[in-house]
Short mmCIF file of C-alpha atoms (C1' of nucleotides) in Angstrom, two decimals:
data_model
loop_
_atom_site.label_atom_id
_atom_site.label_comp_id
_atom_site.label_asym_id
_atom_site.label_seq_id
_atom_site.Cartn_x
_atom_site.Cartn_y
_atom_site.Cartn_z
CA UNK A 366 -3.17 -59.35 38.19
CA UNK A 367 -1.82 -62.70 38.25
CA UNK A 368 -3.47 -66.30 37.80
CA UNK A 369 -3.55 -67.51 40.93
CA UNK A 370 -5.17 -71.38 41.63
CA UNK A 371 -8.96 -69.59 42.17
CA UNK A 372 -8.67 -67.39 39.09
CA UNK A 373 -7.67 -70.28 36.98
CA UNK A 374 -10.19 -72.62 38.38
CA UNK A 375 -12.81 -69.86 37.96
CA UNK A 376 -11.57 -69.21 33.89
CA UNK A 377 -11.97 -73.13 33.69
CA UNK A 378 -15.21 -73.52 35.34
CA UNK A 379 -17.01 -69.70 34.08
CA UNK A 380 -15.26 -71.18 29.88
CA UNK A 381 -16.96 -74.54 30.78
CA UNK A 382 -20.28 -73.01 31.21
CA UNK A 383 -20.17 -71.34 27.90
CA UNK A 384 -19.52 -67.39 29.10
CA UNK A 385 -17.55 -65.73 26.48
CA UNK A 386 -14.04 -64.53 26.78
CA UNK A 387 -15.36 -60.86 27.65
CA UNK A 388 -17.80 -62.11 30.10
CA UNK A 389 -15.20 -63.90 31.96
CA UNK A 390 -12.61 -61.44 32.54
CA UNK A 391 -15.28 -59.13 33.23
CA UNK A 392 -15.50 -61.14 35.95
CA UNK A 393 -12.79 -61.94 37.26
CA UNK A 394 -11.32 -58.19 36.35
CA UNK A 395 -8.06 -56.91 36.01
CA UNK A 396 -7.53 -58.57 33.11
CA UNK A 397 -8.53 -58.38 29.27
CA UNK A 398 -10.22 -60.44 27.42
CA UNK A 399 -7.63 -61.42 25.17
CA UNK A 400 -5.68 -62.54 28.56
CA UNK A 401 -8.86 -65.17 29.08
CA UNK A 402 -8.39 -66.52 26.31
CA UNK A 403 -4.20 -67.07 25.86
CA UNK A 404 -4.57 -68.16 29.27
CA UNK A 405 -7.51 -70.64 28.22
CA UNK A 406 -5.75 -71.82 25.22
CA UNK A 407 -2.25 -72.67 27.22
CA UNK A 408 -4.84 -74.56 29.94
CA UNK A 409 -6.03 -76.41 26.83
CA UNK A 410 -9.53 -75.69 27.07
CA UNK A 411 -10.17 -75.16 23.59
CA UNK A 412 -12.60 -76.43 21.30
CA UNK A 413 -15.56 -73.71 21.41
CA UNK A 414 -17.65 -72.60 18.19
CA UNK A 415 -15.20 -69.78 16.95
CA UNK A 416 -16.70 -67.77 14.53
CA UNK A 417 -13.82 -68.30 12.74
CA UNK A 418 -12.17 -71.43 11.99
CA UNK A 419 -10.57 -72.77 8.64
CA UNK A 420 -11.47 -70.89 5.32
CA UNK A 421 -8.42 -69.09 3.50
CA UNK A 422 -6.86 -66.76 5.71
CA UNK A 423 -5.55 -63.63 4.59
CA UNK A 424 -6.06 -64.11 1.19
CA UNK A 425 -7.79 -60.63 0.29
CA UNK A 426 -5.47 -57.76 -1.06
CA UNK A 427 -3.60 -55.95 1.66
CA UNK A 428 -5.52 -53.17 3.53
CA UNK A 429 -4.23 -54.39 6.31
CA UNK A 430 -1.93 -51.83 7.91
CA UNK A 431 0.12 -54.39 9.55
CA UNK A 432 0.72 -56.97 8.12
CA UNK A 433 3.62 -59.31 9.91
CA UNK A 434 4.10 -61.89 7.63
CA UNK A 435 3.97 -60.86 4.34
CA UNK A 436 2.89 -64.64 3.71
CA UNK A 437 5.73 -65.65 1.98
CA UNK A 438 5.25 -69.30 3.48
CA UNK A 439 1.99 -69.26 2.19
CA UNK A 440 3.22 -70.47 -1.81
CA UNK A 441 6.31 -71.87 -0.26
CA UNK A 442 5.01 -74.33 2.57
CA UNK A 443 1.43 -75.82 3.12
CA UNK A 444 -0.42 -74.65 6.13
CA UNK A 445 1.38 -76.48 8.84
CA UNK A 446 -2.16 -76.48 11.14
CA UNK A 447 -3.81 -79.66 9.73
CA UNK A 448 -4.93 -80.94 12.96
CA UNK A 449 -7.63 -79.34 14.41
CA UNK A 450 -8.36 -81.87 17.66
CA UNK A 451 -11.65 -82.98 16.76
CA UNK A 452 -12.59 -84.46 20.17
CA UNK A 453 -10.78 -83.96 23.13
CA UNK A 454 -12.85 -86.16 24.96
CA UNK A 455 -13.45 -85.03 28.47
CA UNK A 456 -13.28 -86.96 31.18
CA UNK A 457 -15.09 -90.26 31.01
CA UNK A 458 -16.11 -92.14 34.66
CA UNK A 459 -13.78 -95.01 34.97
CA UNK A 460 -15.60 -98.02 34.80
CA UNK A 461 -15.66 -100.44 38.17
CA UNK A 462 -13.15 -103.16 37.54
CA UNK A 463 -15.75 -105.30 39.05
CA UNK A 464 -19.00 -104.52 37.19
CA UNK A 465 -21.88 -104.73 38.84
CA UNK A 466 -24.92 -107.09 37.38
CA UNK A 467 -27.12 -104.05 35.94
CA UNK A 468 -30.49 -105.82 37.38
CA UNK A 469 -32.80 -103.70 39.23
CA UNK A 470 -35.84 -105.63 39.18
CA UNK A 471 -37.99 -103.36 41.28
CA UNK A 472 -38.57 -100.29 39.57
CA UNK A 473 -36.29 -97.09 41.28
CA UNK A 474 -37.75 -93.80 41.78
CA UNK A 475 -35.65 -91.72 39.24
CA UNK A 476 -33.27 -89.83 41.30
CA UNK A 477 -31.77 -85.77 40.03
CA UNK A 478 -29.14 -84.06 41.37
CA UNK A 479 -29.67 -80.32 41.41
CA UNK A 480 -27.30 -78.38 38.76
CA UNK A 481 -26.25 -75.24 40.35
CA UNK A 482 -28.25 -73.20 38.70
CA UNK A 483 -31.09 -74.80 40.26
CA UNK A 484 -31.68 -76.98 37.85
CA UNK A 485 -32.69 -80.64 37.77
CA UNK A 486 -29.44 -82.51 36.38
CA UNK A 487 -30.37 -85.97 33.78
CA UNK A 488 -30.41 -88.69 36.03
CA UNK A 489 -27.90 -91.74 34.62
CA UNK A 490 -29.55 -93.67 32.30
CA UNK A 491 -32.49 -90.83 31.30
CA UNK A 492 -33.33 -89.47 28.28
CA UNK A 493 -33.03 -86.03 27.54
CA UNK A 494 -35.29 -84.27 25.03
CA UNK A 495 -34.41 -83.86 21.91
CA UNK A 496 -34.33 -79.94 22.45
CA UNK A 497 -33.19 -79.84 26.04
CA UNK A 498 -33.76 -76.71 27.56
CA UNK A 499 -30.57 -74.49 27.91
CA UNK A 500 -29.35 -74.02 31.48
CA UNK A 501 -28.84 -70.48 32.56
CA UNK A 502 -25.69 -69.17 30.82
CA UNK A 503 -24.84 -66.76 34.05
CA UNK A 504 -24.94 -68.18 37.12
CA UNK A 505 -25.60 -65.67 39.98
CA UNK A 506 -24.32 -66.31 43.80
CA UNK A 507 -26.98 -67.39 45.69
CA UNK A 508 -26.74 -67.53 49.85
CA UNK A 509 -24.70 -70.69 50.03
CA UNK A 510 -26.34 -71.17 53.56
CA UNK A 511 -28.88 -70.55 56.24
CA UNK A 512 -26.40 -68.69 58.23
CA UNK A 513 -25.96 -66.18 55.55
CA UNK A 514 -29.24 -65.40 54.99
CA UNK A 515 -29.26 -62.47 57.49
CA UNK A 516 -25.78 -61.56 56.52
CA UNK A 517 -25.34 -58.30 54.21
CA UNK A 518 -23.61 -60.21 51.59
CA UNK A 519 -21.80 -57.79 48.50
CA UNK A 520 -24.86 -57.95 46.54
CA UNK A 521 -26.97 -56.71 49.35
CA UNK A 522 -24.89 -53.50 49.76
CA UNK A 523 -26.98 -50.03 48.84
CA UNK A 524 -26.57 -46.54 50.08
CA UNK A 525 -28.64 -46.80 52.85
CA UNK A 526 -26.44 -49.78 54.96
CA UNK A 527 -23.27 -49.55 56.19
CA UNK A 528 -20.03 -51.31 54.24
CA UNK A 529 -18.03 -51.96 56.99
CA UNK A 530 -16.56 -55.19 56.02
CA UNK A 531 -16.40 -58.02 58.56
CA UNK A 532 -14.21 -61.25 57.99
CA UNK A 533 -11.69 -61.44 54.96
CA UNK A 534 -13.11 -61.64 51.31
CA UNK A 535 -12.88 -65.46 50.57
CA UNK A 536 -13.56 -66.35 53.74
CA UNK A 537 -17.32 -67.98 54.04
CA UNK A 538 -18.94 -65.84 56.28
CA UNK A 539 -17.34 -62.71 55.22
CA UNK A 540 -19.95 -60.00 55.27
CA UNK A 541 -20.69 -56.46 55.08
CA UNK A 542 -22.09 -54.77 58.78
CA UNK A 543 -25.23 -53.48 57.22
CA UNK A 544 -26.56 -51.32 60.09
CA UNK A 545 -28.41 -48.45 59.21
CA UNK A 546 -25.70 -45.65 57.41
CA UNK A 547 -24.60 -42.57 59.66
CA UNK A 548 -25.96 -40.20 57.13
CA UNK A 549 -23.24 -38.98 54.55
CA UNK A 550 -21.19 -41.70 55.17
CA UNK A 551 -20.73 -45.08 54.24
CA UNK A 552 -20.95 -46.27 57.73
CA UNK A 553 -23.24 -47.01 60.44
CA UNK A 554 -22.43 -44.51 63.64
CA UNK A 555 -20.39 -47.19 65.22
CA UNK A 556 -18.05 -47.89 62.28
CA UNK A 557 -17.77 -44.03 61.45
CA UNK A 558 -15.95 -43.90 64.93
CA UNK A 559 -13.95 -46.64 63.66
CA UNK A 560 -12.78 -45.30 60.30
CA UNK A 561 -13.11 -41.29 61.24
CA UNK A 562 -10.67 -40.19 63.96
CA UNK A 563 -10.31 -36.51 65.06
CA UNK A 564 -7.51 -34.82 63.95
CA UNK A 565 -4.92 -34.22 67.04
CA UNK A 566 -2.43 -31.57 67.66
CA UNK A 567 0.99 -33.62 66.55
CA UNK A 568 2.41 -33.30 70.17
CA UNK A 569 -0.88 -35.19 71.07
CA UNK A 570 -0.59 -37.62 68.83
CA UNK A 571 0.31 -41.27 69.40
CA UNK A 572 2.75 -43.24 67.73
CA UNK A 573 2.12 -44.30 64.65
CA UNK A 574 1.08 -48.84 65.50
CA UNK A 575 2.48 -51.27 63.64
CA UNK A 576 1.23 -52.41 60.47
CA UNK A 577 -1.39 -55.34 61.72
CA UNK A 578 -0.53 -57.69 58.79
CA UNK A 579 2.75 -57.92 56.44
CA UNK A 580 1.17 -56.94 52.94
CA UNK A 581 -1.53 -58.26 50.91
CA UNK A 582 -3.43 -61.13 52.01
CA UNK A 583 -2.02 -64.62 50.80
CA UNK A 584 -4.16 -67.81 50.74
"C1'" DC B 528 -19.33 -50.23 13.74
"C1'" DC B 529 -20.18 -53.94 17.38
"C1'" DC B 530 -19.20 -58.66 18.92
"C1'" DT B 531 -16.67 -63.31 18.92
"C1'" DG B 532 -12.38 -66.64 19.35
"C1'" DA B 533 -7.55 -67.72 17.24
"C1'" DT B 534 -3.00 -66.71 16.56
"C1'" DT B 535 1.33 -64.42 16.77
"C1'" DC B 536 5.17 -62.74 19.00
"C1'" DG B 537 7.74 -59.47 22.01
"C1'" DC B 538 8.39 -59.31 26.64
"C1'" DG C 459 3.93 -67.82 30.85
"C1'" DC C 460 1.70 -63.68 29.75
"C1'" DG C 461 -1.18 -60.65 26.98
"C1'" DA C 462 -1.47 -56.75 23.44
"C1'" DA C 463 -1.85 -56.63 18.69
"C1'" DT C 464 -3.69 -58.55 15.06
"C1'" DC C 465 -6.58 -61.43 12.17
"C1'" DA C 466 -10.89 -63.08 10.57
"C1'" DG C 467 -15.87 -64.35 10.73
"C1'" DG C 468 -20.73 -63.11 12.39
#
DNA sequence: CCCTGATTCGC
DNA sequence: GCGAATCAGG
């Protein structure tokens, strides 16, 4: 596997909303978790509670089996990490060069965007509780629209509807055929005929058709 | 033991 | 740039 633009945007966004580094490449699979988080690191998304940070490192007797560096720097040099980035200060709305006159005399109706977990996002200006309550850590797809809702999305596949994909994955309206199966198969009766072809003497056989695309999908 | 993130370093 | 190996704390 190799981080294309989605996968990174998805480590960036999936690392923004606090899933772990084990959660994330569970997720986005084929890589490890230790991949997430070099890759996150040379992105420069850091700052996330470690559960470790500064404390002497190294310092017990060696049990270690490997040890790299015998630390000879250690008495020699001082620790040449003293700058641990305390705020990397995301990114703050640029304020109007013109600024408006902040005088709303008539009272507005508070207006909340929806987070996407469903959610009511702080409106501008609002207080939040002193304990806000946590927004779901995992965020599950949801139908993004109306004309989904009837399509057999991935989630909806069981052993009793066919899998016959239809569209390309990535695509928005890719879905799955979801007619009733052909028993013992994955497909409905339809599909079967697709995907299940008799086998043919070789002098009755046709030619082998051209490949219908050039290799793996690119977007 | 399990989990976590951080860091190193060979590729 | 990538990620396994390693480290270190919970």
């Amino acid at each position: 596997m190799s981080w294309t633009e989605e996968r990174i945007d998805q480590l960036k966004r999936l690392w923004g909303q606090g899933m772990t580094a084990s959660q994330i490449a569970d997720e986005l699979g084929g890589v490890s978790r230790n991949a997430v988080i070099g890759k996150a690191h040379r992105l420069g998304l850091e700052a996330r509670p470690s559960p470790v940070k500064g404390g002497d490192a190294a310092a017990s007797g060696g049990s270690s089996p490997a040890a790299a560096t015998p630390a000879p720097e250690k008495a020699a040099a001082p620790p040449p990490r003293p700058a641990p980035t305390p705020a990397p200060a995301p990114v703050s709305p640029p304020p109007a060069a013109a600024a408006p006159a902040p005088a709303p005399t008539t009272p507005q109706p508070i207006v909340r965007s929806i987070g996407p977990g469903g959610f009511q996002r702080q409106a501008p200006g609002e207080q939040s509780s002193p304990i806000p309550p946590a927004p779901p850590r995992r965020l599950v797809p949801a139908k993004p629209s109306a004309e989904m809702a009837d399509k057999t999305s991935l989630l909806d596949l069981n052993d009793k509807v066919c899998k016959w994909p239809l569209g390309h994955p990535g695509e928005p309206d890719f879905h799955f055929c979801g007619e009733p199966i052909n028993p013992g198969f994955p497909y409905c009766l339809e599909h079967c005929s697709v995907a299940y072809q008799a086998q043919l003497p070789r002098r009755d056989r046709r030619p082998p058709p051209p490949l219908p695309f050039g290799g793996p999908r690119v977007r």
